[in-house]
C-alpha cells in the first residue's frame, strides 16, 4: 500500500488494531512502512506545490519544509502571532490530531464555529497567522477551531484525505475533527446548528471529507485549492490532483451519499475557491467539486448568476436552490497559483498576511464568512439555519461576461480543465467535442460560454 504513511505505533498513545503487536512490528511491517514513508514524501511534496516537489527523498522534503517555515516567519515578523489556546483533551481522538482554539475578545452568546484545516508543511499557528480568519472572526463574532496534524501522521504534516482509514465517518482524522466540533459546542457554548469548516490544499481536500462524512454536523464549508470527496476511491492522489478526474455529476454525488447512506438531507452549502493558475491541484478540480455538490443538491451545473467580486475581479458563480439561497458557489481567482488568497490591509474587505501559499490577491476569508452567513460586521448571530443572501453584503451579480476564448495545445487545455481525456484522445469539457490526440502538438481554440462549457472555435472566437 504505497500511499499509506507510517501509522499505528508512530502516534503516542494511539493503537491501531492489526498494525502493531507485542514485542515489536510484525515481520515485514518495517519494510512496508519505509516504502510507505517514501511514497508519502513524494505525494506531500507534490501537494505542497512546486517549491517542495524538487526531491523524492525525506531529506530534500525536510529542507523544503524548513525553507518554507523561514519564509512564513519572515512574512509575519512585523506582527505578533495570533493567540491560540491548546486544548489538550477534547474527547476521542483516533486520528491523533491537535486542537487549538482562537476566541476573539468579544463573542456573542452561542457563537457560530468555523473549523480551519491547514495545508501541507503548515501548522495551526501558520494558518492562523496568515489566512486572515482571526481578524474576520473578531469582526463577525465566531469561534475559531484550528485542527492540526503532525509529521507523526504524515511526514509532511498533510491531512490524510486520500486514506480510507482517515476519510470515512467514524474513523481516524475525520472522527477527530468531528470531535473537535462537538467539544467546541459543549465546552464553549457554541451553536451546534452553525458549525462550518474550511481548509487549504490537503486541508481543503479534508474539508470535502468532513462535508461528505458529517453532513449532519457541518452546515456549510469552503474548499480552498482542494478536491472532490473520494476521488481516490479508484484513482491515485497524484491523478486526482493533476490532471484531475472527470466524472459525471451523478457519479460524484453518489460518492457523497455513500459516505453516510442514512442521511437524506439537508446537505451542507459549499463554496469553492481556486487559483486560475494552480498547477498543483489543477482548476479542473473546482469544476468537479461544483459538479459533485450541485448534483447532491439536485441543481443544474449551469450557474444561476455570474459576476465578479473583490479588487482583482475574482470570477464568482452562484448555484441557487429553489428557495433562492446559494447552495453552491465557485470563485475562480485570476493570476494566482496554489494557495489561500489574502489581501493585507485594514479595509472592510481586506485581511491576511501574504506568504508562501498565501498569495496577495483577495481576502477569501472575508467572502467565506459572508457565504457562511456570518458577515455584516456586527457579529450578530444569524437567526435562521439557512440564511437568505444579505443584499448589503453579498456580491452583486453582474451581467454574464462575454465568451472567453482560449488557444493552446490539447495538453494545455486538459491541464487547465477546459478539456478531458479518454483512451488517449481529448474532448472539450461540456460539449464533448472531439479534439484529437492528447499531446502538445495538436492545437485548438476553445470558446467558453456559459461558464464551464467549451466548444471548438478554430474558425474564429467569439
Coordinates of C-alpha atoms in Angstrom, one line a residue:
X1 CA 0.0 0.0 0.0
X2 CA 2.5 2.7 -1.2
X3 CA 0.2 5.7 -0.3
X4 CA -0.2 4.8 3.4
X5 CA 2.2 6.6 5.7
X6 CA 3.7 5.1 8.9
X7 CA 0.8 4.9 11.4
X8 CA -0.1 2.9 14.5
X9 CA 2.7 2.9 17.0
X10 CA 4.2 6.1 15.5
X11 CA 1.4 8.1 17.2
X12 CA 2.0 8.4 21.0
X13 CA -1.0 6.9 22.9
X14 CA -2.7 5.6 19.8
X15 CA -3.1 1.9 19.0
X16 CA -4.4 0.7 15.6
X17 CA -5.6 -2.9 15.8
X18 CA -3.7 -5.1 13.5
X19 CA -0.8 -2.7 12.9
X20 CA 1.3 -3.4 16.0
X21 CA 2.0 -6.4 18.1
X22 CA 3.6 -7.1 21.4
X23 CA 7.4 -7.0 21.3
X24 CA 7.7 -5.1 18.0
X25 CA 6.3 -4.9 14.5
X26 CA 5.1 -7.9 12.6
X27 CA 7.6 -9.4 10.1
X28 CA 7.8 -7.3 7.0
X29 CA 5.9 -4.3 8.6
X30 CA 9.1 -2.2 9.0
X31 CA 10.0 -2.6 5.3
X32 CA 6.4 -1.7 4.3
X33 CA 6.5 1.4 6.5
X34 CA 9.8 2.5 5.0
X35 CA 8.3 2.2 1.5
X36 CA 5.1 3.9 2.5
X37 CA 7.1 6.8 4.1
X38 CA 9.0 7.4 0.8
X39 CA 5.7 7.4 -1.2
X40 CA 4.1 9.9 1.2
X41 CA 7.1 12.2 1.0
X42 CA 6.6 12.3 -2.8
X43 CA 2.8 12.8 -2.5
X44 CA 3.1 15.5 0.1
X45 CA 5.8 17.3 -1.8
X46 CA 3.5 17.3 -4.9
X47 CA 0.6 18.6 -2.9
X48 CA 2.7 21.3 -1.2
X49 CA 3.5 22.8 -4.6
X50 CA 6.3 23.3 -7.0
X51 CA 8.6 24.8 -4.3
X52 CA 8.5 21.5 -2.4
X53 CA 8.4 19.0 -5.3
X54 CA 12.1 19.1 -6.1
X55 CA 13.0 15.8 -4.5
X56 CA 11.6 12.4 -3.7
X57 CA 13.6 11.5 -0.6
X58 CA 12.9 12.5 3.0
X59 CA 16.0 14.8 3.2
X60 CA 15.1 17.2 0.4
X61 CA 11.5 17.3 1.7
X62 CA 12.7 18.3 5.1
X63 CA 14.9 21.1 3.7
X64 CA 11.9 22.4 1.8
X65 CA 9.8 22.5 4.9
X66 CA 12.5 24.4 6.8
X67 CA 12.8 26.9 4.0
X68 CA 9.0 27.4 3.9
X69 CA 8.9 27.9 7.7
X70 CA 11.6 30.5 7.4
X71 CA 9.6 32.3 4.7
X72 CA 6.5 32.2 6.8
X73 CA 8.3 33.6 9.9
X74 CA 9.8 36.4 7.8
X75 CA 6.3 37.3 6.5
X76 CA 4.8 37.7 10.0
X77 CA 7.9 39.2 11.7
X78 CA 6.3 42.6 11.7
X79 CA 3.2 41.4 13.6
X80 CA 2.5 39.5 16.7
X81 CA 1.5 35.9 16.3
X82 CA -2.2 35.1 16.7
X83 CA -3.0 33.8 20.2
X84 CA -4.1 30.2 20.1
X85 CA -5.3 28.1 23.1
X86 CA -4.2 24.5 23.0
X87 CA -7.0 22.1 24.0
X88 CA -5.1 19.1 25.5
X89 CA -8.2 16.8 25.8
X90 CA -11.3 17.1 23.7
X91 CA -12.6 13.6 23.7
X92 CA -11.9 10.6 21.5
X93 CA -9.0 11.3 19.1
X94 CA -8.5 8.3 16.8
X95 CA -6.6 10.5 14.3
X96 CA -4.1 11.8 16.9
X97 CA -4.6 15.4 15.9
X98 CA -4.0 18.6 17.9
X99 CA -6.8 21.1 18.7
X100 CA -6.4 24.8 19.1
X101 CA -9.0 27.5 19.7
X102 CA -9.0 31.2 19.0
X103 CA -11.5 33.2 20.9
X104 CA -12.0 36.8 19.8
X105 CA -12.1 39.3 22.7
X106 CA -15.8 39.7 22.3
X107 CA -18.1 36.8 21.3
X108 CA -21.9 36.7 21.3
X109 CA -23.7 34.0 23.3
X110 CA -23.9 30.7 21.4
X111 CA -21.4 31.8 18.8
X112 CA -21.0 30.1 15.4
X113 CA -18.0 27.9 14.9
X114 CA -15.5 27.7 12.0
X115 CA -13.1 24.8 11.9
X116 CA -10.0 25.6 9.9
X117 CA -7.6 23.0 8.3
X118 CA -4.1 23.9 7.3
X119 CA -2.2 22.7 4.2
X120 CA 0.9 20.5 3.9
X121 CA 4.1 21.6 5.7
X122 CA 1.9 24.1 7.6
X123 CA 0.7 24.3 11.2
X124 CA -2.3 25.7 13.0
X125 CA -0.3 28.7 14.0
X126 CA 0.9 29.3 10.4
X127 CA -2.7 29.2 9.2
X128 CA -3.9 31.5 11.9
X129 CA -1.1 34.0 11.3
X130 CA -1.7 34.2 7.5
X131 CA -5.2 33.3 6.5
X132 CA -7.0 36.3 7.9
X133 CA -9.5 34.2 9.7
X134 CA -8.9 35.6 13.2
X135 CA -9.5 39.1 12.1
X136 CA -12.7 38.1 10.4
X137 CA -13.7 36.1 13.4
X138 CA -13.3 39.2 15.6
X139 CA -15.3 41.3 13.2
X140 CA -18.1 38.8 12.6
X141 CA -18.2 37.1 16.0
X142 CA -17.4 33.4 15.7
X143 CA -15.2 30.9 17.4
X144 CA -12.3 29.5 15.5
X145 CA -11.1 25.9 15.9
X146 CA -7.8 25.0 14.2
X147 CA -7.2 21.3 13.7
X148 CA -3.6 20.4 13.3
X149 CA -1.9 17.2 12.1
X150 CA 1.8 16.4 12.6
X151 CA 4.7 14.6 10.9
X152 CA 3.9 11.6 13.1
X153 CA 0.7 11.2 11.0
X154 CA 2.2 12.3 7.7
X155 CA 5.8 13.1 7.0
X156 CA 5.0 16.5 5.6
X157 CA 2.1 17.2 8.0
X158 CA -0.6 16.8 5.4
X159 CA -4.1 15.7 6.4
X160 CA -4.5 12.2 5.1
X161 CA -7.5 13.0 2.9
X162 CA -6.6 10.1 0.5
X163 CA -6.6 7.3 3.0
X164 CA -9.7 5.3 3.7
X165 CA -8.7 5.0 7.4
X166 CA -9.0 8.8 7.7
X167 CA -11.6 9.9 5.2
X168 CA -14.6 7.8 6.4
X169 CA -17.2 8.6 9.0
X170 CA -16.2 7.5 12.5
X171 CA -12.6 6.8 11.6
X172 CA -9.2 8.4 12.0
X173 CA -8.7 12.1 11.3
X174 CA -12.3 12.7 10.2
X175 CA -13.6 11.4 13.5
X176 CA -11.1 13.6 15.4
X177 CA -12.1 16.7 13.6
X178 CA -15.8 15.9 14.2
X179 CA -15.0 15.5 17.9
X180 CA -13.3 18.9 18.0
X181 CA -16.6 20.5 16.6
X182 CA -18.5 18.6 19.4
X183 CA -16.1 19.9 22.0
X184 CA -16.4 23.5 20.8
X185 CA -20.2 23.2 21.3
X186 CA -20.1 21.6 24.8
X187 CA -17.1 23.5 26.2
X188 CA -17.5 26.9 24.7
X189 CA -21.3 27.1 24.4
X190 CA -21.2 27.4 20.6
X191 CA -24.3 26.9 18.5
X192 CA -24.5 23.3 17.1
X193 CA -26.6 24.4 14.2
X194 CA -24.0 26.8 13.0
X195 CA -20.8 24.8 12.6
X196 CA -18.7 25.3 9.5
X197 CA -15.4 24.1 8.0
X198 CA -12.8 25.4 5.7
X199 CA -9.3 24.5 4.6
X200 CA -6.4 24.9 2.2
X201 CA -5.0 22.2 -0.2
X202 CA -4.8 19.0 1.8
X203 CA -6.9 20.8 4.3
X204 CA -9.3 21.7 1.5
X205 CA -9.5 18.1 0.5
X206 CA -10.1 17.2 4.1
X207 CA -12.9 19.9 4.2
X208 CA -14.6 17.9 1.4
X209 CA -14.2 14.8 3.6
X210 CA -15.9 16.5 6.5
X211 CA -18.8 17.8 4.5
X212 CA -19.4 14.4 3.0
X213 CA -19.0 12.2 6.1
X214 CA -20.6 14.6 8.5
X215 CA -23.4 16.5 6.7
X216 CA -25.4 16.4 9.9
X217 CA -22.7 18.3 11.7
X218 CA -21.4 20.9 9.2
X219 CA -23.8 23.5 7.9
X220 CA -21.5 24.8 5.3
X221 CA -17.9 24.5 4.1
X222 CA -15.4 26.3 1.9
X223 CA -12.9 24.2 -0.1
X224 CA -9.8 26.2 -1.0
X225 CA -7.5 24.7 -3.7
X226 CA -9.0 21.3 -2.8
X227 CA -10.5 18.2 -4.4
X228 CA -13.9 16.4 -4.7
X229 CA -14.7 13.9 -2.0
X230 CA -13.5 10.3 -2.5
X231 CA -11.6 10.9 -5.8
X232 CA -9.0 8.4 -4.6
X233 CA -11.7 5.6 -4.4
X234 CA -10.3 4.4 -7.7
X235 CA -7.6 6.9 -8.7
X236 CA -4.2 7.8 -7.2
X237 CA -3.9 11.1 -5.3
X238 CA -1.5 12.3 -8.0
X239 CA -4.0 11.7 -10.7
X240 CA -6.7 13.5 -8.7
X241 CA -4.5 16.5 -8.2
X242 CA -3.2 16.8 -11.7
X243 CA -4.6 16.3 -14.4
X244 CA -7.7 15.7 -12.3
X245 CA -10.5 13.2 -12.7
X246 CA -13.7 13.8 -14.7
X247 CA -16.8 12.0 -13.5
X248 CA -20.4 12.7 -14.2
X249 CA -22.2 14.9 -11.6
X250 CA -24.3 11.9 -10.6
X251 CA -21.3 9.7 -10.0
X252 CA -19.6 12.4 -7.9
X253 CA -22.8 12.9 -5.9
X254 CA -23.2 9.2 -5.2
X255 CA -19.8 9.2 -3.5
X256 CA -21.0 11.8 -1.1
X257 CA -24.3 9.9 -0.5
X258 CA -22.3 6.7 0.1
X259 CA -20.3 8.4 2.8
X260 CA -23.3 8.5 5.1
X261 CA -26.1 6.4 3.4
X262 CA -28.8 7.0 6.0
X263 CA -28.6 10.8 5.6
X264 CA -31.2 12.2 3.3
X265 CA -30.6 16.0 3.9
X266 CA -30.4 18.8 4.4
X267 CA -27.0 19.0 2.8
X268 CA -24.2 21.4 3.6
X269 CA -23.8 24.5 1.4
X270 CA -20.4 24.6 -0.3
X271 CA -18.1 27.4 -1.5
X272 CA -15.2 26.5 -3.9
X273 CA -12.1 28.7 -4.1
X274 CA -9.4 28.0 -6.7
X275 CA -6.5 29.9 -8.3
X276 CA -6.8 30.1 -12.0
X277 CA -3.1 29.3 -12.4
X278 CA -2.9 26.4 -9.9
X279 CA -0.7 23.7 -11.4
X280 CA -0.5 21.6 -8.2
X281 CA -4.2 21.0 -7.7
X282 CA -5.4 21.9 -11.2
X283 CA -8.5 24.1 -11.7
X284 CA -10.4 21.1 -13.1
X285 CA -11.0 20.2 -9.5
X286 CA -13.1 23.3 -9.0
X287 CA -15.4 22.1 -11.8
X288 CA -15.6 18.6 -10.4
X289 CA -16.4 20.0 -6.9
X290 CA -19.1 22.1 -8.4
X291 CA -20.5 19.1 -10.3
X292 CA -20.4 17.0 -7.1
X293 CA -22.2 19.4 -4.8
X294 CA -24.7 20.8 -7.3
X295 CA -25.7 17.3 -8.0
X296 CA -26.0 16.5 -4.3
X297 CA -28.4 19.5 -4.0
X298 CA -30.2 18.4 -7.1
X299 CA -29.2 21.5 -9.1
X300 CA -28.1 22.2 -12.6
X301 CA -24.4 22.7 -13.3
X302 CA -25.2 25.9 -15.2
X303 CA -24.8 28.9 -12.8
X304 CA -27.9 30.9 -11.7
X305 CA -25.8 34.0 -11.9
X306 CA -22.2 35.1 -12.6
X307 CA -20.2 38.2 -11.7
X308 CA -17.0 39.4 -10.1
X309 CA -16.0 40.2 -6.5
X310 CA -13.0 41.7 -4.8
X311 CA -10.3 44.1 -6.0
X312 CA -8.9 41.7 -8.5
X313 CA -12.1 40.7 -10.4
X314 CA -12.4 37.2 -9.0
X315 CA -15.0 35.3 -11.1
X316 CA -17.9 34.4 -9.0
X317 CA -20.6 31.8 -9.9
X318 CA -23.7 31.1 -7.8
X319 CA -25.9 28.0 -8.0
X320 CA -29.2 28.7 -6.2
X321 CA -31.7 26.4 -4.6
X322 CA -35.5 26.7 -5.2
X323 CA -35.8 29.0 -2.1
X324 CA -33.3 31.4 -3.5
X325 CA -30.4 30.5 -1.2
X326 CA -27.0 29.9 -2.7
X327 CA -26.3 26.2 -2.2
X328 CA -23.0 26.2 -4.1
X329 CA -20.7 28.9 -5.3
X330 CA -17.4 28.8 -7.2
X331 CA -14.8 31.5 -7.0
X332 CA -12.0 31.5 -9.7
X333 CA -9.2 33.8 -8.6
X334 CA -7.2 35.2 -11.6
X335 CA -3.4 35.4 -11.6
X336 CA -2.6 33.1 -8.7
X337 CA -1.4 29.6 -8.3
X338 CA -1.8 27.2 -5.3
X339 CA -2.8 28.8 -2.0
X340 CA -5.3 30.7 0.2
X341 CA -5.9 34.2 -1.3
X342 CA -5.3 37.1 1.1
X343 CA -5.5 40.9 0.8
X344 CA -3.4 42.5 3.5
X345 CA -4.8 45.8 4.8
X346 CA -7.3 47.3 7.1
X347 CA -10.2 47.8 4.7
X348 CA -13.6 46.3 5.2
X349 CA -12.9 43.5 2.7
X350 CA -9.2 43.1 3.5
X351 CA -7.5 40.5 5.7
X352 CA -4.5 38.2 6.0
X353 CA -0.7 38.3 5.6
X354 CA 1.0 37.3 2.3
X355 CA 3.5 34.5 2.4
X356 CA 4.2 31.1 1.0
X357 CA 0.9 29.7 -0.3
X358 CA -0.9 32.9 0.8
X359 CA -0.9 35.0 -2.4
X360 CA -1.7 38.7 -2.2
X361 CA -5.0 38.8 -4.2
X362 CA -8.4 38.8 -2.5
X363 CA -9.4 38.3 1.2
X364 CA -11.0 34.9 0.7
X365 CA -11.7 34.6 4.4
X366 CA -13.9 37.7 4.3
X367 CA -16.1 36.2 1.5
X368 CA -16.1 32.8 3.1
X369 CA -17.6 34.3 6.3
X370 CA -20.2 36.0 4.1
X371 CA -21.1 32.8 2.4
X372 CA -21.4 31.1 5.9
X373 CA -23.9 33.8 6.8
X374 CA -21.7 35.2 9.5
X375 CA -20.9 38.6 7.9
X376 CA -22.3 42.1 8.3
X377 CA -19.5 43.4 10.5
X378 CA -21.7 43.4 13.7
X379 CA -21.0 39.8 14.9
X380 CA -24.8 39.3 15.3
X381 CA -25.7 35.6 15.1
X382 CA -27.6 34.6 12.0
X383 CA -31.1 33.7 13.3
X384 CA -32.1 31.0 10.7
X385 CA -30.3 27.7 9.8
X386 CA -30.1 28.7 6.1
X387 CA -30.0 32.5 5.8
X388 CA -31.2 34.3 2.7
X389 CA -28.5 36.3 0.9
X390 CA -27.7 39.6 2.6
X391 CA -28.2 42.2 -0.2
X392 CA -26.0 44.7 1.6
X393 CA -23.0 42.4 1.9
X394 CA -23.4 39.6 -0.7
X395 CA -21.6 40.1 -4.1
X396 CA -23.8 41.9 -6.6
X397 CA -24.1 39.7 -9.7
X398 CA -23.3 41.5 -12.9
X399 CA -24.2 40.7 -16.4
X400 CA -22.6 37.5 -17.6
X401 CA -19.2 38.2 -19.2
X402 CA -18.7 37.8 -22.9
X403 CA -17.5 34.5 -24.2
X404 CA -13.9 33.8 -23.3
X405 CA -11.5 32.2 -25.9
X406 CA -8.5 30.0 -25.2
X407 CA -5.9 28.8 -27.7
X408 CA -3.4 26.1 -26.8
X409 CA -2.3 22.5 -27.2
X410 CA -4.6 19.7 -26.2
X411 CA -2.3 19.1 -23.3
X412 CA -2.6 22.7 -22.1
X413 CA -6.4 22.6 -22.4
X414 CA -6.6 19.4 -20.3
X415 CA -4.2 20.8 -17.7
X416 CA -6.4 24.0 -17.4
X417 CA -9.6 22.0 -17.0
X418 CA -11.0 23.0 -20.4
X419 CA -10.9 19.5 -21.8
X420 CA -10.9 15.9 -20.7
X421 CA -9.1 12.8 -21.9
X422 CA -10.2 9.3 -22.7
X423 CA -8.3 6.5 -24.4
X424 CA -5.5 8.9 -25.4
X425 CA -7.9 11.3 -27.0
X426 CA -9.1 14.8 -26.0
X427 CA -12.6 16.1 -25.7
X428 CA -13.9 19.6 -25.0
X429 CA -15.4 20.0 -21.5
X430 CA -19.1 20.4 -21.6
X431 CA -19.8 20.0 -25.3
X432 CA -17.8 16.7 -25.5
X433 CA -16.5 17.7 -29.0
X434 CA -13.5 15.5 -30.2
X435 CA -10.2 17.4 -30.3
X436 CA -7.8 14.7 -31.4
X437 CA -4.9 13.1 -29.6
X438 CA -3.9 14.2 -26.1
X439 CA -0.4 15.7 -26.7
X440 CA 1.4 19.0 -27.1
X441 CA 1.3 19.1 -30.9
X442 CA -2.4 19.3 -31.6
X443 CA -3.6 22.9 -31.1
X444 CA -7.2 24.2 -30.9
X445 CA -9.1 27.3 -29.9
X446 CA -11.9 26.8 -27.4
X447 CA -14.7 29.2 -26.6
X448 CA -16.2 29.1 -23.1
X449 CA -19.9 30.1 -22.9
X450 CA -21.6 29.6 -20.5
X451 CA -19.1 29.1 -17.7
X452 CA -17.6 25.6 -17.7
X453 CA -18.9 24.8 -21.2
X454 CA -16.4 24.7 -24.0
X455 CA -16.8 24.4 -27.8
X456 CA -14.3 24.3 -30.6
X457 CA -13.8 27.7 -32.2
X458 CA -10.9 27.3 -34.5
X459 CA -12.6 29.3 -37.2
X460 CA -12.9 32.4 -35.0
X461 CA -13.8 33.4 -31.5
X462 CA -16.0 34.8 -30.2

